[in-house]
Structure formats: structure tokens, C-alpha cells
Tab-separated table of C-alpha atoms in Angstrom:
chain	number	residue	atom	x	y	z
A	1	UNK	CA	-7.754	-14.410	5.380
A	2	UNK	CA	-8.498	-11.223	3.629
A	3	UNK	CA	-7.923	-10.676	-0.075
A	4	UNK	CA	-8.907	-8.001	-2.548
A	5	UNK	CA	-9.515	-8.263	-6.232
A	6	UNK	CA	-9.536	-5.459	-8.607
A	7	UNK	CA	-11.332	-6.382	-11.537
A	8	UNK	CA	-9.716	-3.984	-14.091
A	9	UNK	CA	-6.086	-3.609	-14.628
A	10	UNK	CA	-6.554	-0.611	-16.902
A	11	UNK	CA	-9.465	1.901	-17.368
A	12	UNK	CA	-9.701	4.624	-19.947
A	13	UNK	CA	-12.108	7.440	-19.859
A	14	UNK	CA	-12.489	10.956	-21.588
A	15	UNK	CA	-12.076	13.882	-19.433
A	16	UNK	CA	-15.422	14.922	-18.127
A	17	UNK	CA	-17.042	11.521	-18.114
A	18	UNK	CA	-17.784	9.256	-14.941
A	19	UNK	CA	-15.039	6.970	-13.566
A	20	UNK	CA	-15.667	3.472	-12.279
A	21	UNK	CA	-13.028	1.290	-10.812
A	22	UNK	CA	-14.004	-2.006	-9.502
A	23	UNK	CA	-12.962	-3.680	-6.252
A	24	UNK	CA	-14.288	-7.095	-4.539
A	25	UNK	CA	-13.032	-8.192	-1.333
A	26	UNK	CA	-12.792	-11.222	1.167
A	27	UNK	CA	-12.630	-10.886	4.771
A	28	UNK	CA	-13.583	-13.273	7.606
A	29	UNK	CA	-14.786	-10.326	9.786
A	30	UNK	CA	-15.970	-6.914	9.419
A	31	UNK	CA	-13.351	-5.402	7.134
A	32	UNK	CA	-12.052	-1.823	6.867
A	33	UNK	CA	-11.640	-0.862	3.270
A	34	UNK	CA	-9.530	1.929	1.759
A	35	UNK	CA	-8.787	3.425	-1.628
A	36	UNK	CA	-5.298	4.768	-2.327
A	37	UNK	CA	-3.942	6.699	-5.320
A	38	UNK	CA	-0.335	6.613	-6.467
A	39	UNK	CA	0.669	9.470	-9.156
A	40	UNK	CA	3.829	8.534	-11.167
A	41	UNK	CA	7.096	8.718	-9.150
A	42	UNK	CA	4.871	9.861	-6.167
A	43	UNK	CA	3.893	8.309	-2.803
A	44	UNK	CA	0.695	6.607	-2.001
A	45	UNK	CA	-2.090	8.857	-0.818
A	46	UNK	CA	-5.311	7.739	0.947
A	47	UNK	CA	-8.441	8.664	-1.188
A	48	UNK	CA	-10.993	7.614	1.299
A	49	UNK	CA	-11.780	4.817	3.952
A	50	UNK	CA	-14.736	2.939	5.138
A	51	UNK	CA	-14.832	1.635	8.856
A	52	UNK	CA	-18.376	0.302	9.521
A	53	UNK	CA	-20.053	3.824	9.465
A	54	UNK	CA	-21.919	5.006	6.488
A	55	UNK	CA	-21.643	2.854	3.481
A	56	UNK	CA	-21.316	5.646	1.056
A	57	UNK	CA	-18.150	7.200	1.556
A	58	UNK	CA	-16.889	10.531	0.097
A	59	UNK	CA	-13.137	11.128	-0.275
A	60	UNK	CA	-10.805	13.738	-1.710
A	61	UNK	CA	-10.856	15.187	-5.125
A	62	UNK	CA	-14.634	14.367	-5.536
A	63	UNK	CA	-14.117	10.634	-5.407
A	64	UNK	CA	-16.675	8.378	-3.375
A	65	UNK	CA	-17.120	4.500	-2.830
A	66	UNK	CA	-19.875	2.571	-1.700
A	67	UNK	CA	-19.721	-0.526	0.697
A	68	UNK	CA	-21.987	-3.269	-0.322
A	69	UNK	CA	-21.702	-6.279	2.031
A	70	UNK	CA	-24.057	-8.510	-0.010
A	71	UNK	CA	-22.043	-8.198	-3.096
A	72	UNK	CA	-18.537	-7.777	-1.259
A	73	UNK	CA	-17.739	-4.789	-3.204
A	74	UNK	CA	-16.356	-1.365	-2.785
A	75	UNK	CA	-16.218	0.464	-6.099
A	76	UNK	CA	-14.794	3.675	-6.684
A	77	UNK	CA	-16.379	6.172	-8.743
A	78	UNK	CA	-16.249	9.977	-9.658
A	79	UNK	CA	-18.864	11.745	-11.731
A	80	UNK	CA	-16.429	13.689	-13.943
A	81	UNK	CA	-13.002	12.680	-14.727
A	82	UNK	CA	-10.319	15.319	-14.727
A	83	UNK	CA	-6.896	15.081	-16.373
A	84	UNK	CA	-4.937	15.129	-12.993
A	85	UNK	CA	-7.006	11.910	-12.103
A	86	UNK	CA	-4.650	9.773	-14.288
A	87	UNK	CA	-2.875	7.493	-11.820
A	88	UNK	CA	-2.704	4.221	-10.328
A	89	UNK	CA	-5.539	3.267	-7.727
A	90	UNK	CA	-5.293	0.461	-5.297
A	91	UNK	CA	-8.178	-1.048	-3.179
A	92	UNK	CA	-7.087	-2.136	0.392
A	93	UNK	CA	-8.608	-4.346	2.963
A	94	UNK	CA	-7.728	-4.737	6.489
A	95	UNK	CA	-9.526	-6.217	9.617
A	96	UNK	CA	-8.569	-5.752	13.347
A	97	UNK	CA	-8.850	-9.429	13.945
A	98	UNK	CA	-6.070	-10.060	11.314
A	99	UNK	CA	-3.800	-7.921	13.525
A	100	UNK	CA	-4.787	-4.975	10.980
A	101	UNK	CA	-2.861	-6.926	8.242
A	102	UNK	CA	-3.215	-4.697	5.293
A	103	UNK	CA	-3.543	-6.201	1.937
A	104	UNK	CA	-3.331	-4.324	-1.314
A	105	UNK	CA	-5.130	-5.392	-4.642
A	106	UNK	CA	-3.041	-5.258	-7.815
A	107	UNK	CA	-4.044	-1.866	-8.811
A	108	UNK	CA	-6.099	-0.306	-11.557
A	109	UNK	CA	-4.355	2.097	-13.947
A	110	UNK	CA	-6.644	5.001	-14.882
A	111	UNK	CA	-6.227	6.878	-18.102
A	112	UNK	CA	-7.818	10.225	-19.039
A	113	UNK	CA	-8.267	11.334	-22.577
A	114	UNK	CA	-8.459	14.907	-23.509
B	1	UNK	CA	3.677	16.961	11.366
B	2	UNK	CA	6.665	15.115	9.837
B	3	UNK	CA	5.884	12.330	7.399
B	4	UNK	CA	7.452	8.867	7.232
B	5	UNK	CA	11.185	9.092	6.251
B	6	UNK	CA	12.997	6.683	4.157
B	7	UNK	CA	16.441	6.425	2.938
B	8	UNK	CA	18.232	5.904	0.694
B	9	UNK	CA	15.799	7.122	-2.098
B	10	UNK	CA	17.571	5.210	-4.775
B	11	UNK	CA	20.143	2.229	-4.625
B	12	UNK	CA	21.934	0.440	-7.490
B	13	UNK	CA	23.944	-2.751	-6.394
B	14	UNK	CA	24.974	-5.901	-8.211
B	15	UNK	CA	23.312	-9.292	-7.574
B	16	UNK	CA	24.803	-11.056	-4.297
B	17	UNK	CA	25.666	-7.708	-2.818
B	18	UNK	CA	23.899	-6.623	0.442
B	19	UNK	CA	21.681	-3.516	0.969
B	20	UNK	CA	19.924	-1.829	3.830
B	21	UNK	CA	17.023	0.528	3.955
B	22	UNK	CA	16.050	2.611	6.765
B	23	UNK	CA	12.598	4.060	8.058
B	24	UNK	CA	11.442	6.675	10.532
B	25	UNK	CA	7.768	6.546	11.034
B	26	UNK	CA	5.451	9.124	12.197
B	27	UNK	CA	5.932	9.839	15.905
B	28	UNK	CA	3.440	8.002	17.913
B	29	UNK	CA	2.648	5.438	15.432
B	30	UNK	CA	2.906	1.977	16.854
B	31	UNK	CA	2.500	-0.067	13.693
B	32	UNK	CA	5.168	-0.175	10.980
B	33	UNK	CA	5.029	-1.943	7.602
B	34	UNK	CA	7.473	-2.695	4.948
B	35	UNK	CA	6.049	-3.402	1.368
B	36	UNK	CA	7.727	-4.371	-1.710
B	37	UNK	CA	6.463	-2.923	-5.029
B	38	UNK	CA	7.520	-4.480	-8.190
B	39	UNK	CA	6.857	-2.517	-11.266
B	40	UNK	CA	3.319	-2.837	-12.325
B	41	UNK	CA	2.043	-4.656	-9.397
B	42	UNK	CA	0.563	-3.610	-6.227
B	43	UNK	CA	2.494	-3.321	-2.924
B	44	UNK	CA	3.117	-6.617	-1.298
B	45	UNK	CA	3.325	-6.773	2.499
B	46	UNK	CA	6.657	-8.178	3.656
B	47	UNK	CA	6.637	-7.555	7.268
B	48	UNK	CA	4.500	-5.795	9.879
B	49	UNK	CA	5.593	-4.561	13.440
B	50	UNK	CA	3.436	-3.689	16.277
B	51	UNK	CA	5.793	-1.690	18.461
B	52	UNK	CA	8.756	-4.062	18.655
B	53	UNK	CA	6.956	-7.237	17.977
B	54	UNK	CA	6.329	-8.802	14.430
B	55	UNK	CA	2.623	-9.194	13.702
B	56	UNK	CA	3.103	-10.798	10.430
B	57	UNK	CA	6.176	-11.879	8.309
B	58	UNK	CA	4.660	-14.740	6.307
B	59	UNK	CA	5.730	-13.273	2.852
B	60	UNK	CA	9.105	-12.091	3.920
B	61	UNK	CA	11.784	-14.111	2.202
B	62	UNK	CA	13.613	-15.150	5.446
B	63	UNK	CA	16.582	-16.744	3.674
B	64	UNK	CA	17.819	-13.343	2.410
B	65	UNK	CA	15.583	-10.603	3.897
B	66	UNK	CA	15.789	-9.255	7.434
B	67	UNK	CA	14.050	-6.515	9.307
B	68	UNK	CA	14.143	-5.203	12.816
B	69	UNK	CA	12.559	-2.418	14.758
B	70	UNK	CA	14.538	-1.597	17.792
B	71	UNK	CA	12.915	0.398	20.474
B	72	UNK	CA	9.428	0.465	18.664
B	73	UNK	CA	10.520	3.433	16.436
B	74	UNK	CA	12.961	3.269	13.571
B	75	UNK	CA	13.211	0.127	11.390
B	76	UNK	CA	15.883	-1.323	9.264
B	77	UNK	CA	15.129	-3.727	6.032
B	78	UNK	CA	18.251	-5.614	4.825
B	79	UNK	CA	18.594	-7.818	1.863
B	80	UNK	CA	21.560	-10.413	1.569
B	81	UNK	CA	22.411	-11.524	-0.733
B	82	UNK	CA	20.315	-9.611	-3.355
B	83	UNK	CA	18.787	-11.268	-6.292
B	84	UNK	CA	17.690	-9.615	-9.715
B	85	UNK	CA	14.279	-10.212	-8.814
B	86	UNK	CA	14.641	-7.864	-5.907
B	87	UNK	CA	14.447	-4.937	-7.998
B	88	UNK	CA	11.546	-3.064	-6.619
B	89	UNK	CA	10.435	0.039	-4.553
B	90	UNK	CA	10.507	-0.709	-0.971
B	91	UNK	CA	7.856	1.297	0.824
B	92	UNK	CA	7.672	1.943	4.693
B	93	UNK	CA	4.432	2.977	6.189
B	94	UNK	CA	3.272	3.609	9.593
B	95	UNK	CA	-0.190	3.815	11.379
B	96	UNK	CA	-1.534	4.326	14.824
B	97	UNK	CA	-2.095	0.602	15.118
B	98	UNK	CA	-4.428	-0.533	17.769
B	99	UNK	CA	-5.371	3.143	18.845
B	100	UNK	CA	-6.523	4.253	15.471
B	101	UNK	CA	-8.402	3.113	12.491
B	102	UNK	CA	-7.110	-0.091	11.373
B	103	UNK	CA	-5.394	-0.098	7.753
B	104	UNK	CA	-4.918	3.795	7.785
B	105	UNK	CA	-1.512	3.952	6.326
B	106	UNK	CA	0.752	6.906	5.999
B	107	UNK	CA	3.579	6.135	3.322
B	108	UNK	CA	7.125	7.159	2.970
B	109	UNK	CA	8.492	8.011	-0.669
B	110	UNK	CA	9.966	4.686	-0.963
B	111	UNK	CA	13.579	3.396	-1.889
B	112	UNK	CA	13.962	2.185	-5.323
B	113	UNK	CA	16.372	-0.686	-5.531
B	114	UNK	CA	17.795	-1.849	-8.779
B	115	UNK	CA	19.876	-5.120	-8.758
B	116	UNK	CA	22.050	-5.620	-11.798
């Protein structure tokens, strides 16, 4: 069965500094991995996805994530935080052998200080 | 392209009452999901449909929750009777399913339920 663990419930950074949001997953098969973002009172939006191609994935708004199979991790990074990045971020795992069952992590709230 | 439509956006009911939420997925999307998102938590999968059939409903409280997807398009999620702990945002999402990339979901704006 798949599962996903987001290692930090809250992360606080200063504007212009790097962002790291950590995610570990468990899957019996080759998983697809995703990061979604949810701004306050807004719907969920896909940031980026990994589907067994390049292990370094680039997404929207300057975010990227690296799939590391040996560490079962898929951490989200951004070189320089912007105030508009303040939101809730969800790491998501899915695998086709699970019928595309899609499991969300508990989320990481990102705070960006001026 | 029209997105995932949900209604109502907001609903307030008293405990033991019933409520229904409606979802219209993106045209051509075979897979439809209902998630429950309680404040401060990640979305929890309640039920997943592939066309008309149920792929997974292991976390659906079947004594009070029911869902259907007639003709493989629209879906309705019902709660009867509601409990205080059902207060949450109910998110509908759709994806291409087997034809597309697994797990790439497109979400509606959600239906916020408050149970008093």
C-alpha cells in the first residue's frame, strides 16, 4: 500500500532565501509523485509531477523536486522564496497497480517572512 | 476547457440532517475522486470511481456516506445523518485515469460543510 510522509508540518523562511519541503513515500511499485499547492481559500493546483522520466523535475513558479529512489524521497525546493509562495503544500503518491489510488500527505504550511 | 464543477460551495446543517454534494468532472475524464479535507489536514480519499465502477471506497464511512456516479459522468456524495465531525471541505477531482498519467488530478473549488 502507498503512503506519504511530509516531515515538517510548518516551515518558515525569509523572502529571498531557499525553500526545502521534505517528503518521503512508500510504494510497492514504481510510483508517480506529485506536489500540489493550496493557497488560502483556493483550490488545489499541481506544481510538478514525477512519472519515471528525469529524476529532477521542474515545475511552475521556480519550484523543482528530485526523485531519489534509494532514499524514497521527493523533496520540493526553490532557490529563492517569494511572499506569494506562502501556502499549504501537499506531497502525493500514486501508482498504477493500485488502480491509480492517489494518497496525500498531511501537508506542510510554508510561511514567508518579509 | 471547463474545470471541475462542484455545488453547493457552502452548506450549513444541523447534526442528524442530510446533505448532498454534486460534482461534474472535466469532459472525458474517466476517473473521479471525492476527498474530505478537515481543517489543518491533508485531503483524505473517500471514494474513487473509474467510469461507473468503484475502484476504492475503503475509507468511506458507509453507515452514513454514500456516493454514486451515474452514466460515468456526474457524481453525488451524500451524508445521512451528518455528525459534527463531518464538518470539512469536500473536494471533487477528476483525471484521465488509465489513459493518462496516474494521479494528475484536477480539482474543483470544494464544498464547505459546517455541521452544527
